[in-house]
Coordinates of C-alpha atoms in Angstrom, one line a residue:
X1 CA -7.8 -17.8 -10.8
X2 CA -7.3 -16.6 -7.5
X3 CA -4.1 -17.9 -5.5
X4 CA -4.7 -17.7 -1.6
X5 CA -1.1 -16.3 -1.0
X6 CA -2.0 -13.2 -2.6
X7 CA -4.8 -12.2 -0.8
X8 CA -3.6 -13.3 2.2
X9 CA -0.5 -10.9 1.5
X10 CA -2.2 -8.5 0.4
X11 CA -4.3 -8.6 3.4
X12 CA -1.5 -8.6 5.7
X13 CA -0.4 -5.3 3.9
X14 CA -3.8 -3.7 4.2
X15 CA -3.6 -4.1 8.2
X16 CA 0.1 -2.9 8.4
X17 CA -1.2 0.6 7.1
X18 CA -2.5 1.0 10.9
X19 CA 0.4 0.7 12.6
X20 CA 2.5 2.8 10.1
X21 CA 0.1 5.6 9.9
X22 CA -0.3 5.3 13.7
X23 CA 3.3 6.0 14.0
X24 CA 3.4 8.7 11.4
X25 CA 2.0 11.0 14.1
X26 CA 5.4 10.5 15.6
X27 CA 7.8 10.5 12.9
X28 CA 11.1 12.4 13.1
X29 CA 11.8 12.6 9.6
X30 CA 10.3 15.6 8.5
X31 CA 7.9 14.3 6.5
X32 CA 4.8 16.1 8.4
X33 CA 1.4 14.3 8.9
X34 CA -2.2 15.6 9.3
X35 CA -1.8 15.1 13.0
X36 CA 1.7 15.3 14.6
X37 CA 2.4 14.9 18.1
X38 CA 6.5 15.1 18.3
X39 CA 9.3 13.6 17.1
X40 CA 9.6 9.5 18.5
X41 CA 13.0 8.0 17.3
X42 CA 11.6 4.5 18.4
X43 CA 8.3 4.5 16.5
X44 CA 10.1 6.1 13.2
X45 CA 12.3 3.6 13.5
X46 CA 9.2 0.6 13.2
X47 CA 8.1 2.9 10.2
X48 CA 11.6 2.4 8.6
X49 CA 11.7 -1.5 9.1
X50 CA 8.5 -1.9 7.4
X51 CA 8.0 1.3 4.6
X52 CA 10.8 0.0 2.0
X53 CA 8.7 -3.0 1.1
X54 CA 5.2 -2.8 2.3
X55 CA 4.2 -0.8 -0.7
X56 CA 6.4 -2.4 -3.6
X57 CA 4.5 -5.4 -2.4
X58 CA 1.6 -4.2 -2.9
X59 CA 2.9 -3.3 -6.7
X60 CA 4.4 -6.9 -7.0
X61 CA 0.9 -8.6 -6.0
X62 CA -1.3 -6.6 -8.5
X63 CA 1.4 -7.3 -11.3
X64 CA 1.0 -11.1 -10.2
X65 CA -2.8 -10.3 -10.1
X66 CA -2.9 -8.8 -13.8
X67 CA -1.2 -12.4 -15.0
X68 CA -4.0 -14.3 -14.0
X69 CA -7.0 -11.2 -14.5
X70 CA -5.6 -11.2 -18.1
X71 CA -5.7 -15.3 -18.8
X72 CA -9.8 -14.7 -18.4
X73 CA -10.6 -11.0 -19.7
X74 CA -9.7 -9.7 -23.0
X75 CA -8.1 -6.3 -23.1
X76 CA -10.9 -4.1 -23.1
X77 CA -12.9 -6.0 -20.3
X78 CA -9.6 -5.6 -18.3
X79 CA -9.5 -1.6 -18.8
X80 CA -13.3 -1.8 -17.8
X81 CA -12.5 -3.3 -14.7
X82 CA -9.8 -1.0 -13.4
X83 CA -11.6 2.1 -14.8
X84 CA -14.8 0.9 -12.3
X85 CA -12.2 -0.5 -9.5
X86 CA -9.6 2.6 -9.3
X87 CA -10.5 5.2 -11.3
X88 CA -13.9 5.7 -9.8
X89 CA -13.1 5.3 -6.4
X90 CA -10.1 7.2 -6.7
X91 CA -12.4 10.4 -7.9
X92 CA -15.1 10.0 -5.2
X93 CA -12.5 9.2 -2.4
X94 CA -10.8 12.4 -3.2
X95 CA -14.0 14.4 -3.4
X96 CA -15.5 12.7 -0.1
X97 CA -12.6 10.8 2.0
X98 CA -9.3 13.5 1.4
X99 CA -10.8 16.3 2.3
X100 CA -11.9 15.2 6.2
X101 CA -8.2 14.3 6.7
X102 CA -7.3 17.8 5.6
X103 CA -10.4 19.2 7.7
X104 CA -8.8 17.3 10.9
X105 CA -5.5 19.0 9.9
X106 CA -6.4 22.2 9.9
X107 CA -8.3 22.1 13.2
X108 CA -5.2 20.2 15.0
X109 CA -2.1 23.1 13.6
X110 CA -4.9 25.8 12.7
X111 CA -7.6 25.6 15.2
X112 CA -9.5 26.0 12.5
X113 CA -13.4 26.2 13.5
X114 CA -15.6 26.2 10.3
X115 CA -17.6 23.2 9.3
X116 CA -16.8 20.3 6.8
X117 CA -19.0 21.8 4.3
X118 CA -16.7 25.4 4.2
X119 CA -13.5 23.2 4.3
X120 CA -15.1 21.0 1.4
X121 CA -15.0 24.4 -1.0
X122 CA -11.5 25.4 0.5
X123 CA -10.0 22.1 0.0
X124 CA -10.5 22.4 -4.0
X125 CA -9.2 25.9 -4.0
X126 CA -6.0 25.5 -2.7
X127 CA -3.0 23.7 -4.0
X128 CA 0.7 23.5 -2.4
X129 CA 2.9 20.5 -2.0
X130 CA -0.1 17.7 -2.6
X131 CA 0.7 16.5 1.1
X132 CA -2.5 17.7 2.7
X133 CA -1.1 18.1 5.7
X134 CA -1.3 21.7 5.6
X135 CA -5.3 21.4 4.9
X136 CA -4.7 21.7 0.8
X137 CA -5.6 19.5 -2.1
X138 CA -4.5 16.2 -1.7
X139 CA -5.3 12.9 -2.9
X140 CA -4.1 11.5 0.2
X141 CA -3.3 8.0 0.3
X142 CA -5.3 7.6 -2.8
X143 CA -2.4 8.2 -5.1
X144 CA -1.8 4.3 -4.8
X145 CA -5.1 3.4 -6.5
X146 CA -4.5 6.3 -9.2
X147 CA -0.5 5.2 -9.6
X148 CA -2.0 1.8 -10.2
X149 CA -4.5 2.6 -12.3
X150 CA -2.1 4.3 -14.6
X151 CA 0.6 1.5 -14.4
X152 CA -2.1 -0.9 -15.6
X153 CA -3.0 1.3 -18.6
X154 CA 0.5 2.2 -19.3
X155 CA 1.9 -1.8 -19.0
X156 CA -1.0 -2.8 -21.5
X157 CA 1.2 -2.4 -24.3
X158 CA 4.3 -3.5 -23.2
X159 CA 2.0 -6.4 -22.1
X160 CA 0.9 -7.1 -25.3
X161 CA 4.1 -6.4 -27.1
X162 CA 6.0 -8.8 -25.3
X163 CA 3.7 -11.7 -24.5
X164 CA 3.8 -13.4 -21.0
X165 CA 4.2 -16.9 -23.1
X166 CA 7.4 -15.2 -25.0
X167 CA 9.2 -14.8 -21.3
X168 CA 8.1 -17.8 -19.5
X169 CA 11.1 -19.5 -20.7
X170 CA 13.5 -17.2 -20.2
X171 CA 12.3 -16.1 -16.6
X172 CA 12.7 -20.1 -15.7
X173 CA 16.1 -19.9 -16.4
X174 CA 17.2 -16.5 -14.4
X175 CA 18.9 -17.5 -11.5
X176 CA 18.4 -16.8 -8.1
X177 CA 21.4 -14.4 -7.6
X178 CA 20.3 -12.3 -10.4
X179 CA 16.7 -12.1 -9.4
X180 CA 18.1 -10.5 -6.0
X181 CA 20.1 -8.3 -8.4
X182 CA 17.0 -7.1 -10.1
X183 CA 16.6 -4.5 -7.1
X184 CA 19.0 -2.4 -9.0
X185 CA 16.4 -1.5 -11.8
X186 CA 14.0 -0.7 -9.3
X187 CA 16.4 1.6 -7.3
X188 CA 17.3 3.3 -10.7
X189 CA 13.7 3.6 -11.9
X190 CA 12.6 5.1 -8.8
X191 CA 14.1 8.5 -10.0
X192 CA 11.8 8.4 -12.8
X193 CA 8.1 10.7 -12.4
X194 CA 9.3 10.6 -8.1
X195 CA 6.9 12.7 -6.6
X196 CA 8.1 13.5 -2.8
X197 CA 9.2 9.6 -2.8
X198 CA 6.5 7.7 -4.5
X199 CA 8.0 6.8 -7.5
X200 CA 5.6 5.7 -10.6
X201 CA 8.8 4.7 -12.3
X202 CA 9.9 2.1 -9.3
X203 CA 6.0 0.8 -9.1
X204 CA 6.0 0.5 -12.9
X205 CA 8.9 -1.8 -12.5
X206 CA 7.6 -4.0 -9.9
X207 CA 4.2 -4.3 -11.3
X208 CA 6.2 -5.6 -14.8
X209 CA 8.5 -8.0 -12.4
X210 CA 5.4 -9.5 -11.1
X211 CA 3.2 -9.9 -14.0
X212 CA 6.1 -11.5 -15.9
X213 CA 8.4 -13.3 -13.2
X214 CA 7.0 -13.6 -9.8
X215 CA 3.6 -14.9 -11.2
X216 CA 5.7 -17.8 -12.8
X217 CA 5.3 -20.8 -10.4
X218 CA 8.9 -22.1 -11.5
X219 CA 10.3 -19.1 -10.7
X220 CA 8.4 -19.0 -7.0
X221 CA 9.8 -22.6 -6.6
X222 CA 13.7 -21.7 -7.1
X223 CA 13.0 -19.0 -4.7
X224 CA 11.4 -21.3 -2.2
X225 CA 14.6 -23.9 -2.4
X226 CA 16.2 -20.6 -0.9
X227 CA 13.6 -19.8 1.4
X228 CA 15.8 -20.1 4.6
X229 CA 18.6 -17.6 3.6
X230 CA 16.0 -15.0 2.0
X231 CA 14.4 -15.3 5.3
X232 CA 17.9 -14.9 7.2
X233 CA 18.8 -12.2 4.6
X234 CA 15.4 -10.6 5.2
X235 CA 16.0 -10.6 9.1
X236 CA 19.8 -9.2 8.8
X237 CA 18.8 -6.6 6.6
X238 CA 15.8 -5.5 9.0
X239 CA 18.1 -5.7 12.2
X240 CA 20.8 -3.3 10.3
X241 CA 18.5 -0.9 9.1
X242 CA 17.0 -0.2 12.5
X243 CA 20.8 0.3 13.7
X244 CA 21.4 2.7 10.8
X245 CA 18.2 4.6 11.3
X246 CA 18.0 4.7 14.8
X247 CA 21.7 5.5 15.8
X248 CA 22.7 7.2 13.1
X249 CA 19.7 8.5 10.9
X250 CA 20.8 6.9 7.7
X251 CA 17.8 5.8 5.4
X252 CA 19.6 5.7 1.9
X253 CA 18.2 4.7 -1.6
X254 CA 20.3 2.1 -2.3
X255 CA 19.9 0.2 0.9
X256 CA 15.8 1.1 1.2
X257 CA 15.6 -0.6 -2.4
X258 CA 18.0 -3.4 -1.5
X259 CA 16.6 -4.5 1.8
X260 CA 13.1 -3.9 0.4
X261 CA 13.4 -6.0 -2.4
X262 CA 14.8 -8.9 -0.6
X263 CA 12.1 -8.6 2.0
X264 CA 9.8 -8.5 -0.9
X265 CA 11.1 -12.1 -2.2
X266 CA 11.2 -13.3 1.3
X267 CA 7.3 -12.6 2.2
X268 CA 6.5 -14.1 -1.4
X269 CA 8.3 -17.2 -0.5
X270 CA 6.8 -17.8 3.1
X271 CA 3.4 -16.6 1.3
X272 CA 3.7 -19.4 -0.9
X273 CA 5.0 -21.9 1.6
X274 CA 3.0 -21.2 4.6
X275 CA 0.0 -19.0 4.0
X276 CA -1.1 -20.5 0.3
X277 CA -4.3 -21.9 1.8
X278 CA -8.0 -20.2 2.2
X279 CA -9.3 -19.4 5.8
X280 CA -11.2 -16.9 7.0
X281 CA -8.7 -14.6 6.8
X282 CA -8.3 -15.0 3.2
X283 CA -12.5 -14.5 2.6
X284 CA -12.0 -11.4 4.9
X285 CA -9.2 -10.1 2.6
X286 CA -10.8 -10.6 -0.4
X287 CA -14.1 -9.0 0.2
X288 CA -12.7 -6.1 2.5
X289 CA -9.3 -5.0 2.0
X290 CA -9.8 -2.5 -1.0
X291 CA -12.6 -1.0 1.1
X292 CA -10.7 -1.1 4.4
X293 CA -7.2 0.6 2.3
X294 CA -10.4 3.2 1.2
X295 CA -11.5 4.0 4.7
X296 CA -8.7 3.6 7.0
X297 CA -6.9 6.7 7.1
X298 CA -9.6 9.4 7.5
X299 CA -10.8 7.1 10.2
X300 CA -6.9 7.1 11.7
X301 CA -6.6 10.8 11.5
X302 CA -9.8 11.7 12.9
X303 CA -8.8 9.2 15.9
X304 CA -5.4 10.7 16.1
X305 CA -7.1 14.0 16.3
X306 CA -9.4 13.2 19.3
X307 CA -6.6 10.8 21.3
X308 CA -4.3 13.6 21.1
X309 CA -6.1 15.7 23.7
X310 CA -7.2 12.7 25.7
X311 CA -4.2 10.8 26.4
X312 CA -1.4 11.8 28.0
X313 CA 0.7 8.8 27.8
X314 CA 2.6 8.3 24.1
X315 CA 1.9 4.8 24.4
X316 CA -2.0 5.0 25.4
X317 CA -2.5 7.8 22.5
X318 CA -0.8 5.0 20.2
X319 CA -2.7 2.0 21.1
X320 CA -6.0 4.5 21.0
X321 CA -5.2 5.5 17.5
X322 CA -3.6 2.0 16.2
X323 CA -6.8 -0.3 17.7
X324 CA -9.6 2.4 17.8
X325 CA -9.3 3.3 13.9
X326 CA -8.8 -0.4 13.3
X327 CA -11.8 -1.4 15.1
X328 CA -13.6 1.3 13.5
X329 CA -12.7 0.9 9.6
X330 CA -13.6 -2.8 9.9
X331 CA -17.1 -2.3 11.5
X332 CA -17.8 0.5 8.7
X333 CA -16.6 -1.5 5.9
X334 CA -18.8 -4.5 7.3
X335 CA -21.7 -2.0 8.1
X336 CA -21.8 -0.3 4.4
X337 CA -21.3 -4.0 2.7
X338 CA -25.1 -5.1 4.7
X339 CA -26.1 -2.0 3.4
X340 CA -25.7 -2.4 -0.2
X341 CA -26.5 -6.2 0.1
X342 CA -29.7 -5.3 1.6
X343 CA -29.8 -2.7 -0.9
X344 CA -29.4 -5.1 -3.7
X345 CA -31.4 -7.8 -2.3
X346 CA -34.7 -5.3 -2.4
X347 CA -33.8 -4.2 -5.9
X348 CA -34.1 -7.6 -7.3
X349 CA -37.3 -8.4 -5.6
X350 CA -38.6 -5.1 -7.5

């Protein structure tokens, strides 16, 4: 059973990766990137305003989707589906897509002149910090797919030991202030399995909250009654975050997890009350958001490499990378879908 607001929010989150990763070319918080053109405080602040909730939202939506998926699938069928949809694309993507990103990083920082085939061999024989910003091995943006696969499997014993039906009545009784305070376990779990800021403990917690709590219509209806307050809290938290980082370079764990959690709740409520109907965007999100996620970063890094040498204005570079990678990625997804559809049609006729 698909929920339109889940597909709409997921599609929106995936499209937001284009500006976020574009702005990373100018990040000033020392994380590096495949192409780095210098520090820019304004663009970095934009990242700081989106990052606290972008990936948490995707893991919450994954938990919600898992609850509906397990209503119609056996556990075995769920594992098979997760393996095909997550593990196999992760393996193929790490072998094919991630080396492209690191190839451009070597060309940009080290003036590497070798071809992609020579770099491919180098990629799999050099291991450093797993970021890939130095050209060495990395899963790149595919970490999300690997984490989601591992979390999906690790959560199954919990979901079987504590069935959703047993928790449903308890979940419905949770008051809204207690839901807001759930940022505390999310924050505490952030320190479990943390790999350079990517925390499998935090995302596991968000996945379970999505499954048990935020997939419950009574709970979300309760949150809807406080929609205006949640939106105000989200707006105020965002404004304070802009000041804290823009003027004082503050990006603390507690604050990030608090504002990120409030933002996720506000977005879910907005999704259910404003964006819970099927539209052309919903259909597009169902068919293309996953493929866009897979392809967007190597295309964006290539666009950043070429834009950095062709445009002098930072704004022109930002627009060229953002819009250019968006158009190219969507076009590539639609072209690949067309090719696969034609191939499938021919196979059926044969």
